[in-house]
Coordinates of C-alpha atoms in Angstrom, one line a residue:
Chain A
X221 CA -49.4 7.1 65.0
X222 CA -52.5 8.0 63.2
X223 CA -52.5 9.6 59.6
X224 CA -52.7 13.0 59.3
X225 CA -56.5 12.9 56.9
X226 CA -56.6 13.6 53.2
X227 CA -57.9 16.9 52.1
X228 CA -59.1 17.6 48.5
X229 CA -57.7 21.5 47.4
X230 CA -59.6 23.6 45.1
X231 CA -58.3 27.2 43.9
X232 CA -60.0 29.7 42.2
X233 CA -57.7 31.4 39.8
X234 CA -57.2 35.0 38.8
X235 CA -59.8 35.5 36.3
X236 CA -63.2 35.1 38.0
X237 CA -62.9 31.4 37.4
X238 CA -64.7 28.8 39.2
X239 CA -62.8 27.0 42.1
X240 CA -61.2 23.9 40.7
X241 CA -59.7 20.8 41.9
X242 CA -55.9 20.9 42.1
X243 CA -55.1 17.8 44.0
X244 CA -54.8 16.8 47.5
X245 CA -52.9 16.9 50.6
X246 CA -52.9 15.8 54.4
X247 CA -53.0 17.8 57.1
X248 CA -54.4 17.3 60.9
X249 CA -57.2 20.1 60.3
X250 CA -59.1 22.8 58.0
X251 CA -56.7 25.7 58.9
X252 CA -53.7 23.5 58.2
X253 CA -55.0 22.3 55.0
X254 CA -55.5 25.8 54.0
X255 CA -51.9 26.7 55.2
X256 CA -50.5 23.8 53.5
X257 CA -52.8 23.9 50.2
X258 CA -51.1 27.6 50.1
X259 CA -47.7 26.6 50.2
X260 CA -47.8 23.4 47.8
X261 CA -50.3 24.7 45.5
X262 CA -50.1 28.5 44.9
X263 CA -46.5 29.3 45.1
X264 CA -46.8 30.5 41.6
X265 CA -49.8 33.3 41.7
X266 CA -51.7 30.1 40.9
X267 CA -55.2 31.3 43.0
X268 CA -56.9 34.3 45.1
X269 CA -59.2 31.5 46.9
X270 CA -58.6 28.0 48.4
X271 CA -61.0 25.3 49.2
X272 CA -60.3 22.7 51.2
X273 CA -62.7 19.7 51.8
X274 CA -62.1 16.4 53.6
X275 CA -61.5 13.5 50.9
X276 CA -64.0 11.1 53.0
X277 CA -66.6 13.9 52.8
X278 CA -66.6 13.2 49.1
X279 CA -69.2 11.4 47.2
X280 CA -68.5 10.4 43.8
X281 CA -70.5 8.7 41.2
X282 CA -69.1 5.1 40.8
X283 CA -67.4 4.3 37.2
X284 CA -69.8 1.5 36.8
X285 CA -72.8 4.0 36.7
X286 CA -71.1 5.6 33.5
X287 CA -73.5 4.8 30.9
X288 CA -76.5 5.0 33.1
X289 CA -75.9 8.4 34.2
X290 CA -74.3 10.1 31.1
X291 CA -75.3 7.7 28.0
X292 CA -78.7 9.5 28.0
X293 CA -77.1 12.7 26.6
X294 CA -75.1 11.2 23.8
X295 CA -79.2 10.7 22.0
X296 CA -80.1 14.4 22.4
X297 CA -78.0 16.2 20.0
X298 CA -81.2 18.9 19.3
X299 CA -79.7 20.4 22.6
X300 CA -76.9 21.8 20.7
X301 CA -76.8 24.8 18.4
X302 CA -75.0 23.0 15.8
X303 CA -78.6 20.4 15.1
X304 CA -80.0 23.3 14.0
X305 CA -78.8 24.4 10.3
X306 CA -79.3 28.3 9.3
X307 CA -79.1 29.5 6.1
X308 CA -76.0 30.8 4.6
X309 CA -77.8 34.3 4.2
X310 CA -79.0 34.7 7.4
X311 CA -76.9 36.8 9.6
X312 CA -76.1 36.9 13.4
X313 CA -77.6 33.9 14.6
Chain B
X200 CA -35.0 8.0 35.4
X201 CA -36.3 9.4 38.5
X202 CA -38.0 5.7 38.8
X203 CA -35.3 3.2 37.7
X204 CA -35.9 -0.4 37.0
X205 CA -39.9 -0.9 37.8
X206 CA -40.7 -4.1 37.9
X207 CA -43.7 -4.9 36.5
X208 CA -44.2 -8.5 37.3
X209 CA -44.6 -9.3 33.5
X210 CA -42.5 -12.7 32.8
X211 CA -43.7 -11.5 28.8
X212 CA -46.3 -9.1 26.9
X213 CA -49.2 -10.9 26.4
X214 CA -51.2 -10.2 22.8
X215 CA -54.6 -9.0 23.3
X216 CA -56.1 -12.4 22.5
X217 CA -54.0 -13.9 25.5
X218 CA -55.7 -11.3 27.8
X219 CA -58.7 -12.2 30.3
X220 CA -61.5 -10.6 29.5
X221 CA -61.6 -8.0 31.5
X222 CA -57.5 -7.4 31.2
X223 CA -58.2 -7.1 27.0
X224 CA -61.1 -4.5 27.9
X225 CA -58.4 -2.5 29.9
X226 CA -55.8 -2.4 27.1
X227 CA -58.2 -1.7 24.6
X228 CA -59.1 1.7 26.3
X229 CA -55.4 2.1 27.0
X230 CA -54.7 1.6 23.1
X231 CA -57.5 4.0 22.6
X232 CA -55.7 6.6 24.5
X233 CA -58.6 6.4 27.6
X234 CA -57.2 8.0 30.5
X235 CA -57.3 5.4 33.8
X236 CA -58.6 7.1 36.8
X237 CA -58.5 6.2 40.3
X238 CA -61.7 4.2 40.7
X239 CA -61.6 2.5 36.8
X240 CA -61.2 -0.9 37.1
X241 CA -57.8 -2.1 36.4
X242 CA -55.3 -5.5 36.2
X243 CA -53.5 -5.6 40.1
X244 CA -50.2 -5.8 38.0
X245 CA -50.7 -2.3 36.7
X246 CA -51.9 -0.6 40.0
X247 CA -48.7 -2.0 41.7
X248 CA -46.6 -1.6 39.2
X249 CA -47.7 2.1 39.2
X250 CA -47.4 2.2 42.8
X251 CA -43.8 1.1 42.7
X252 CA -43.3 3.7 40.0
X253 CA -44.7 6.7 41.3
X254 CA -43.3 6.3 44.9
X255 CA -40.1 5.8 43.5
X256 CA -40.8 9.2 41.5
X257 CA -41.9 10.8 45.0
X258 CA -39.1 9.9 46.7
X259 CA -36.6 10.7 44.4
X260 CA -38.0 14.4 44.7
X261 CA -37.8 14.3 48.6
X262 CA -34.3 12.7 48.6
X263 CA -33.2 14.9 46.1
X264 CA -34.1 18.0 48.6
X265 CA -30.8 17.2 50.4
X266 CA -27.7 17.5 47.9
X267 CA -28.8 20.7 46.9
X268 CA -29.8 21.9 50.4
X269 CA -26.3 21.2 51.8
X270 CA -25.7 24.1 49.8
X271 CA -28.1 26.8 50.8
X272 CA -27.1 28.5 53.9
X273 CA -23.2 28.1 51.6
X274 CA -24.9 29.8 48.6
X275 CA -22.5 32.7 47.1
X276 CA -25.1 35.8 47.5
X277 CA -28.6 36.1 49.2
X278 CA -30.0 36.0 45.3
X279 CA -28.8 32.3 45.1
X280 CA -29.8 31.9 48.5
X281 CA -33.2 32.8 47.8
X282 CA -33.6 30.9 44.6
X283 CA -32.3 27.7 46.1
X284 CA -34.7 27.9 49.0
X285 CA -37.5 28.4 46.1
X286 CA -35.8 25.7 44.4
X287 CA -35.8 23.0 46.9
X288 CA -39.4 23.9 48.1
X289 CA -40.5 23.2 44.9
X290 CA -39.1 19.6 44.9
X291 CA -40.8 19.3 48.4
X292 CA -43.8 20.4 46.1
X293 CA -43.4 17.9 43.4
X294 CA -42.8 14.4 45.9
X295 CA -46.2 15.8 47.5
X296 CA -47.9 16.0 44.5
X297 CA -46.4 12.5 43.5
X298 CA -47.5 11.0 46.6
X299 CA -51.1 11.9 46.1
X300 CA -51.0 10.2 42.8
X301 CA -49.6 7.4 44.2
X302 CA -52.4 7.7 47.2
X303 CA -55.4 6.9 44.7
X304 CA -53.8 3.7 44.1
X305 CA -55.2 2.7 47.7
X306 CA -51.5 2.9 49.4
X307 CA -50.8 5.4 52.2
X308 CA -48.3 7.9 52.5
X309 CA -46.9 6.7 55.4
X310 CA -46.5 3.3 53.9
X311 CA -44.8 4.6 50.9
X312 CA -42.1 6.6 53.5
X313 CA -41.8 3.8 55.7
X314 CA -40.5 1.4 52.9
X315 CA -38.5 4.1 51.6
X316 CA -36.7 4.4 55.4
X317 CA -37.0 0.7 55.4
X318 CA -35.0 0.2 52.3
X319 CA -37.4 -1.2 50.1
X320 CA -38.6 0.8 48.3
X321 CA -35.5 2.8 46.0
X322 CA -35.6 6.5 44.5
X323 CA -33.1 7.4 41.6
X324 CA -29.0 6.8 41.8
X325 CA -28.5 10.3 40.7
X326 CA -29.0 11.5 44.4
X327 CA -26.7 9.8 46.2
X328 CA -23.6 11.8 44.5
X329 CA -22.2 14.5 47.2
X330 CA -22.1 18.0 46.1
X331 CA -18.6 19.5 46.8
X332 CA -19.1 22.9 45.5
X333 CA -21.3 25.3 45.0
X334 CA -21.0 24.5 41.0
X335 CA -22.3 21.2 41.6
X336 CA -25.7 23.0 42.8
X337 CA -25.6 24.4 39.1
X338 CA -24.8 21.1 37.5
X339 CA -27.9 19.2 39.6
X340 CA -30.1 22.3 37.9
X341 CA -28.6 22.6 34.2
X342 CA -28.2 18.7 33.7
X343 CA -30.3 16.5 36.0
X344 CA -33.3 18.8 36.3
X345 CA -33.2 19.0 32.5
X346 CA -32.9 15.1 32.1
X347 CA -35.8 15.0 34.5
X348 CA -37.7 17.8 32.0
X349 CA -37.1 15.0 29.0
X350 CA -38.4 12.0 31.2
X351 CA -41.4 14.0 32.6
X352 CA -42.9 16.0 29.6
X353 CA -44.1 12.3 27.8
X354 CA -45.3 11.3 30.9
X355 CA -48.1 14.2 31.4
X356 CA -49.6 11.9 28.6
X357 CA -49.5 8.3 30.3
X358 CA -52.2 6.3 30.7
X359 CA -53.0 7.1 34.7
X360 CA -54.7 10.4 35.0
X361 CA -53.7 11.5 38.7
X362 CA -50.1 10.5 37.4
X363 CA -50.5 12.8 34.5
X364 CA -51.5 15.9 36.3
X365 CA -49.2 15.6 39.0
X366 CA -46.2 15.5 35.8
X367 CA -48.1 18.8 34.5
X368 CA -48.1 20.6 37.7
X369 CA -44.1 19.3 38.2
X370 CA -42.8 20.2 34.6
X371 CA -44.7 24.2 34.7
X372 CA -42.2 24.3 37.4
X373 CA -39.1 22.2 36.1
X374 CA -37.9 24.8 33.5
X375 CA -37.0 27.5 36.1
X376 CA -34.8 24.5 37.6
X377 CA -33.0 24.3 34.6
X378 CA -32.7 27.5 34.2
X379 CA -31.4 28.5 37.5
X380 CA -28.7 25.8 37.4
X381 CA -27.6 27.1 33.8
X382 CA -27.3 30.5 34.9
X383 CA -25.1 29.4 37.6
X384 CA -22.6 28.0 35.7
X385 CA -22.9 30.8 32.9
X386 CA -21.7 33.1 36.1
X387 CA -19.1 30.3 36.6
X388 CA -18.0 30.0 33.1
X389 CA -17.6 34.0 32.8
X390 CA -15.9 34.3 35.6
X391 CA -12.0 34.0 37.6
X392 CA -9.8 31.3 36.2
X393 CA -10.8 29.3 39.8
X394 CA -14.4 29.7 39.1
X395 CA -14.2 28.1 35.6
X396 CA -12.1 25.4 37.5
X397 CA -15.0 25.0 39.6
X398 CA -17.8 24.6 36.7
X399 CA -15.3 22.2 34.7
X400 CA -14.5 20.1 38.2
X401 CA -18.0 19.6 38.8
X402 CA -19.1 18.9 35.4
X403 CA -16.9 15.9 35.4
X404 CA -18.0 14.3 38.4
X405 CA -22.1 15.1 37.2
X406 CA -21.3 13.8 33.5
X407 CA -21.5 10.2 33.5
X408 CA -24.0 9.7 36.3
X409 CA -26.5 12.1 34.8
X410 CA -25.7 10.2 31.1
X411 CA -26.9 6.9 33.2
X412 CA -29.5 8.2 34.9
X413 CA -32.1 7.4 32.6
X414 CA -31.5 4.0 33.6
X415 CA -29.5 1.3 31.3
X416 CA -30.3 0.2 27.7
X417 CA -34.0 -1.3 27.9
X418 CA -34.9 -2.2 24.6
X419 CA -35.2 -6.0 25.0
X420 CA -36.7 -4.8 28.5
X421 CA -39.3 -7.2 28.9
X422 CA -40.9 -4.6 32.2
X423 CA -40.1 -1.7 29.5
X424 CA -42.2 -3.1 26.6
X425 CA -45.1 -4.0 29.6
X426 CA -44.7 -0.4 30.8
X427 CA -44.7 1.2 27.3
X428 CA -48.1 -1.4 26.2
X429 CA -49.6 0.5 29.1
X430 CA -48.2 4.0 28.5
X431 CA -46.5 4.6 31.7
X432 CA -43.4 4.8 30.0
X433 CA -43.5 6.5 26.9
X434 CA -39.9 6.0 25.3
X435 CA -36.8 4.1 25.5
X436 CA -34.2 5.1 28.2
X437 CA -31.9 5.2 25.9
X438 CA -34.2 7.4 23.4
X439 CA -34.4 9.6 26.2
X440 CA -30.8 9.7 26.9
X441 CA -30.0 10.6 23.2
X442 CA -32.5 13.6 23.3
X443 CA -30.8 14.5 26.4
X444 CA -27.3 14.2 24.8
X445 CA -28.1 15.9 21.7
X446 CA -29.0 18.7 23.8
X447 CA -26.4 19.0 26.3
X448 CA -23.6 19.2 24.5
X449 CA -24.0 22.0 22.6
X450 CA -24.8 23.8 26.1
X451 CA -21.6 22.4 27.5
X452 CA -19.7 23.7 24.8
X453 CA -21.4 27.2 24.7
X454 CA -19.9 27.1 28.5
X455 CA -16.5 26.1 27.2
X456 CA -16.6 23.0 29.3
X457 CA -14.6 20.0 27.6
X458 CA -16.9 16.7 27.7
X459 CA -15.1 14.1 30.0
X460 CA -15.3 11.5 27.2
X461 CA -12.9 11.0 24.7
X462 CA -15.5 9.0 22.5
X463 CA -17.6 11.5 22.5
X464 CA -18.5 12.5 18.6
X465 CA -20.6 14.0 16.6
X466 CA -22.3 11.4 13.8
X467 CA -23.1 13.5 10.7
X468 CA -24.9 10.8 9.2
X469 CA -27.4 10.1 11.9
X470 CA -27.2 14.0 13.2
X471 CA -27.1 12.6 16.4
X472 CA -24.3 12.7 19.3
X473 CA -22.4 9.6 20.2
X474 CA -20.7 8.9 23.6
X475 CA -18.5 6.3 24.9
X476 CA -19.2 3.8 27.3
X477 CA -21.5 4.0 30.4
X478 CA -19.9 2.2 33.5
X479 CA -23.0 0.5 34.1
X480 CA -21.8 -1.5 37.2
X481 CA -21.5 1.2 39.1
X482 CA -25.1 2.1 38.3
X483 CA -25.9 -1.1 39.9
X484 CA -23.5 -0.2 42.6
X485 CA -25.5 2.7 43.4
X486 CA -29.0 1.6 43.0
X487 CA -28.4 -1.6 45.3
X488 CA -27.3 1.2 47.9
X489 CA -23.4 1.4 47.6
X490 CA -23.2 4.5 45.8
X491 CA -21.3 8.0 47.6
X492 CA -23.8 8.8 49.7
X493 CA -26.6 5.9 50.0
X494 CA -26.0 5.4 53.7
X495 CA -26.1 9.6 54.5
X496 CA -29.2 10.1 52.9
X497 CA -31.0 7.6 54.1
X498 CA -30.0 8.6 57.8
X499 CA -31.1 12.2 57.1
X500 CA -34.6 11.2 55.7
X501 CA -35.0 8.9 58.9
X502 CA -33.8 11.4 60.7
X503 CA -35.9 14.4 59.9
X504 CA -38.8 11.5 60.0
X505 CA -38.7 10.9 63.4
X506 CA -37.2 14.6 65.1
X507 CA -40.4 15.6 63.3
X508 CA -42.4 12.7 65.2
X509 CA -43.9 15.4 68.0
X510 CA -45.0 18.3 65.7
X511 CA -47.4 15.9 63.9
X512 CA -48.8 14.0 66.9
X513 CA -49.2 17.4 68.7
X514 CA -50.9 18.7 65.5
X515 CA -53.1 15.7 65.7
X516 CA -54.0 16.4 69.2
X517 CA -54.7 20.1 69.0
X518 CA -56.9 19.2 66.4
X519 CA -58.7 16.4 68.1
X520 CA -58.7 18.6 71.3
X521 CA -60.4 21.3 69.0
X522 CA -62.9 19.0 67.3
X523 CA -64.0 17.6 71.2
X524 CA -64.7 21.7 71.9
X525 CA -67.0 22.0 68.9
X526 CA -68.9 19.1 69.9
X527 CA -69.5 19.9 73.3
X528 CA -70.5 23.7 72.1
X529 CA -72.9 22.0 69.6
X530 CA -74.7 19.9 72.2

């Protein structure tokens, strides 16, 4: 018989959080996953919202495109606050 | 533990410098405490050896649904009822979870459950013990759940990441286990000279099968020390079963349950507690399938497989039926 198809779940939390991945599940369609993602994932108070997107819809970047895509940053420390030293008597910056 | 005996396909550890190239690159990120994910490159001995390890972990939480669920249209009072439903779900929950991890390794759930039904593939001895009375529902809670919690918390820091958040998600939940099963045989242990029959009868068929359950001595282990190089497996069974030991009795005691060992002592030089020994063939009775209950458990899994058969093809063809409508209203 064919495989029910792999959905990703995402749930937003209480706080005003943004939607985050929680793991997966399989189910024959969206208003399954939904049903299901409630029942395995937020039996707890874990979420107010679910998301539910079809694992094959994903596109990910590839592990081999690691330093090409976030090596770039590691150079650029004067885009944190911290490159830029403030004198000890200056106040609320 | 809930995975017993993975074979990791290692004849020895090799040292780094005996490592291909690409296999020394892998342990040097394990050794720096990298986390592995799904689409990392890694050896084929440690995907399958994970594989083997986490379905084995999966289905140990979906056979162990049944000992305790023979007992909950049985339980005492609609508040056991209702945490034992909660109870089981949750395990329901945690071989879910466990089988998505086991998923990014590029095996399918299906596969995984028909090796199980095949035979093939094992889940952990501790399940096929009957439960005879409602205070063996407390015992499964109190002691195997909290030789579970020592086995799982180390490994929400092993080396595969989707195998560490799944052991996250299941030990938040693991505690209440405990706790539930405790508090059962607290009521037990306070109550009618039968009940406290009950909690001590119980105890001493759950003693030495949960003392085992972490799987025999594995020191000299040569799939242990592979495992533990690639921090799937965090500590020794028999570290594990000393933590577990050294916590258990005192809890026994507080129930004024008597310990069915007579070597069991306390060492005051080591501050450790010392038991006598563990019948280790029938461990190997049990986890080549001739424990209590291999042959009933089995035949319920199958079972509940295959009456289930129709829901999910009919599921599948609402949903196709569905998807066809949208189509034709698109066009």
């Amino acid at each position: 018989m064919k495989e029910w198809p792999l959905w990703e779940v995402f749930i937003r939390s209480q706080h005003g959080l943004a939607h985050k991945h929680v793991g997966s599940l399989h189910a024959p369609d969206a208003e399954m996953a939904i049903r299901n993602a409630r029942d395995v994932y937020t039996r707890r108070n874990e979420g107010v919202s679910i998301w539910v997107v079809k694992a094959a819809d994903i596109t990910a970047s590839s592990p081999g495109d690691k330093e090409a895509l976030f090596e770039p940053a590691n150079s650029k420390v004067y885009r944190h606050p911290t490159f830029y030293p403030m004198p000890d008597e200056v106040k609320g910056i | 533990m809930y995975a017993q005996l993975v074979d990791t396909g290692a004849k020895r550890v090799q040292s780094l410098e005996e490592l291909s190239p690409e296999d020394r690159a892998f342990q040097e990120r394990i050794d720096a405490g990298v986390k592995i994910e799904a689409k990392d490159p890694m050896p084929e001995s440690y995907r399958r050896t994970l594989v083997r390890q986490i379905s084995q972990h999966a289905h140990s939480e979906i056979v162990g649904m049944l000992p305790e669920g023979n007992w909950i249209t049985r339980a005492p009072t609609l508040k056991r009822k209702a945490i034992l439903l909660a109870k089981v779900q949750d395990e329901g929950g945690h071989g879910l979870y466990l089988y998505s991890a086991a998923e990014t390794l590029g095996v399918s759930r299906d596969q995984m459950i028909a090796d199980l039904h095949a035979g093939k593939a094992k889940y952990s001895s501790i399940f096929n013990y009957p439960t005879l009375s409602w205070a063996d529902v407390g015992c499964i809670g109190w002691l195997v759940d909290g030789a579970a919690i020592i086995n799982q918390i180390p490994l929400c820091r092993c080396s595969y990441g989707p195998y560490a958040r799944a052991m996250v998600r299941v030990c938040k939940e693991e505690s209440f286990h405990q706790r539930q099963g405790y508090d059962i045989m607290l009521a037990l242990a306070r109550g009618t000279a039968e009940q406290k029959a009950m909690a001590q009868e119980a105890f001493n068929r759950w003693w030495w099968p949960a003392l085992a359950m972490q799987g025999p001595p594995d020191k000299d282990s040569v799939h242990s020390a592979q495992s533990m190089a690639w921090k799937i497996k965090l500590f020794s069974n028999d570290e594990l079963r000393q933590k577990w030991l050294d916590q258990t009795v005192p809890q026994a005691h507080y129930l004024g349950l008597t310990v069915p060992d007579p070597d069991l002592a306390w060492n005051d030089e080591t501050g450790h507690w010392e038991h006598g020994p563990i019948d280790w063939d029938e461990f190997y009775r049990v986890i080549k399938g001739d424990g209590p209950c291999n042959r009933d458990r089995l035949r319920a899994r199958v079972k509940a497989w295959e009456d289930g058969a129709w829901v999910r093809e009919a599921a599948v063809a609402h949903a196709e039926k569905r998807a066809a409508r949208e189509r034709v209203k698109a066009a």
